[in-house]
């Protein structure tokens, strides 16, 4: 093929081509003799602008630019799971084999292992009518995930040829489909999909089921539903990444997609290490069997960082289409927004707030709206839950990324510096955070955990609010002047804060707490409050109640009661009764 | 065929524009020869067809439209490397200035480096014993980590960095394979001299590579300084298997140089005029710390930055904190009170310490102790702010104990001599001794077993020593 298109200008990751009409917007292109991956992001009569996903050092004007005719896309098929990709779906392990510990440029490796044979069961026969999204073959991808090969959404027709079930490579055709116009489509185990286009669904459903995380402050006070969206904003050192890791490890989604977007390399290697060792509590298999990592660390090319979020969500949609519940963690969306800003700056676009482009809110909305609980084209239902970390500059929540994210997410888990300084983790501030999913989820909680759970939750949050008000006074005049019933509120709120909300990710039992134990913990704390209140109103001095040591005992019950010995809570209730009866009679 | 281009088209700040240049490549190095024979170096930063924009490192003073001859060197900025590089001193752009002549290169490397593949990284777990109580106990430095010091003008960050460099001991193999790469960016001559003298006094000068871009040196070279230094560090660590500690000071000057360069290119500024890509740019430096599978060495970074107006939300410390694995923050009021090192404990943090401490690394009680010290010290702050309103007299007995604890914590734990090298056991035991002054039920971050073992022991010692003092005092009274 004769190639007329050559590089004209170079400015950082932005390359321009002069006087050409052969490219289309968002087309994927290869730039230069080393064939660096790029994407067309602007076209005028004179200049076509391309962002390049790799370092541009050493490129020369006059080197060729090749079009591919299709938009920036990812390959979807077996082999995605248990893999680690960069921002444009290049497997980092294969790159390591090819170019060593340091990533060199132009490493064109195919996203999926092309040689591996999969145990394929073909589930259709000749003469079957298939429409977009229908499943025609299955294979075990890892020990827990069964991969389902689906007809690409835009194709439908009659099966005119099938292969026998057996071992096939990713790109081997296993069936042929003839559409109404007589065109024959070969169906292999994989398909391609443009990353910036959401995969179609049949209908969106209301979200009714919570994503159980085992983190008390989230499950109880600020729950998120399967198919929901949440933002975790927090300055550096407040534990965004730690919270994301905890959620990725323990939440009850079938599949986790973890996007490390412009973050630290050592953190990614930690995730790799930990997830390989960790065992999924449901299946007893390594966590990596249900995890995909996308790692575009902060020193890797900035344009690929912008793409990594879309790559992640497209993979999530693909697995959702198979009927799985997928949770995607994006750490951090601020780095993605900064990549947008950087590229926007190179294009000399007119900046809006703080130099971010004016289309920042619409891009954020596009991303978060790809979450949801849906009925798929093939009749199964699945969900995507998005949990995005936000790193506000100077810990200032009024900056554009935090504010715009707040508009498009329904959970807001605000991390707090003061809590983090006191090493209260997870440092989710209970006065600033909120969840809009209560009404959606209450029926589920009532049915599965009992009505009490909701009742307790309300009481707990009321006590915390009351404490918050009292602390204003205490800050001014000290706690000594408060009447005993208010002192009691402060004491019980301490038990709630330290004994309930604070959770130790490194403690074997405390790292994940089932809902039943969360309920019993709340019950015991509230029972102690009720009993103490009776004593206080009977004019027993609060110091006498505190000396019983019960408050401190309840603070430690998260460690002292193992998750599988919940009957121990009864002993605690009895002890409260006995001790207080003792105080009363004394 | 080597071509010289005579004259330039435009001069703007540190940038020059040339027309009709053939066969140039992006980020290629050029040399510019003036009529009087002096040579300057530059780098291509933007290209449009045959028009190229060159950034001149030494500045464009005395350049005119006709008096230059520009030559393309055919390669991007490279650093010559060889084992003989240890003990040498370079300027900010990597040229030897110690009068010992050029490096005879075994190999050359692009100073921009290439990103480490995340799957090839080894997750850092070996702790470095710095002999400083606050750092070892509360924000443990790990080999392969990047842990910056956030300081302000006039505080003792340089002394602290020198003390860390001098005392840093790695738990398993010690000494011989240890080296320091020092990059000075926009610091005063005295400061550079202080570091050189300190390295000399502790006898490690032969293990140090120095890059000096002093405050009166060309600003644009400052952008190259950390890159040259890290390229050398990577060579020593990953080719020669050494454990390298990189000290970079002062990152704020570096960022300001970047801002100057960016605005001269006419780029759209972000916060406080810094370019929008400041995060990516800083990350391209900091992320070069780490350890790599199959290689013996490691690169550990201690960047130092002075926060303008002691403001931690200033873009440079803010973005740095988002990239590095924690931070050591110095505090003006502690410094004014004469405490050394003035480490502000609460905002300081080491993200990697959780996996590098505890049984098998430091001691089993380390994690619990450090959590409890943080929590207790946070309460000290609450008590102090309350005391400032209602007076110390009016505080509850527990709060008074916290005030006492706070004083001792600062004077005995945080403060130590600049030559005092405390072992990890000493630091941890000291922590328990201080906690023993608080009632047991206040220690809610420690499980009961650890309390039984360490808290009770410390408490007994405290009581017996108190009894001894009392006895002694009584004896003395009796003698009189």
PDB file of C-alpha atoms in Angstrom, chain A residues 571 573-584:
ATOM      1  CA  UNK A 571     -22.526 -13.408  76.584  1.00  0.00           C
ATOM      2  CA  UNK A 573     -25.522  -8.885  76.550  1.00  0.00           C
ATOM      3  CA  UNK A 574     -25.667 -11.000  79.688  1.00  0.00           C
ATOM      4  CA  UNK A 575     -22.557  -9.350  81.064  1.00  0.00           C
ATOM      5  CA  UNK A 576     -24.070  -5.912  80.486  1.00  0.00           C
ATOM      6  CA  UNK A 577     -27.214  -6.994  82.358  1.00  0.00           C
ATOM      7  CA  UNK A 578     -25.285  -8.478  85.263  1.00  0.00           C
ATOM      8  CA  UNK A 579     -22.805  -5.649  85.649  1.00  0.00           C
ATOM      9  CA  UNK A 580     -25.471  -3.001  85.567  1.00  0.00           C
ATOM     10  CA  UNK A 581     -27.687  -4.908  87.966  1.00  0.00           C
ATOM     11  CA  UNK A 582     -24.616  -4.957  90.240  1.00  0.00           C
ATOM     12  CA  UNK A 583     -24.124  -1.195  89.948  1.00  0.00           C
ATOM     13  CA  UNK A 584     -27.820  -0.613  90.561  1.00  0.00           C
TER      14      UNK A 584
END
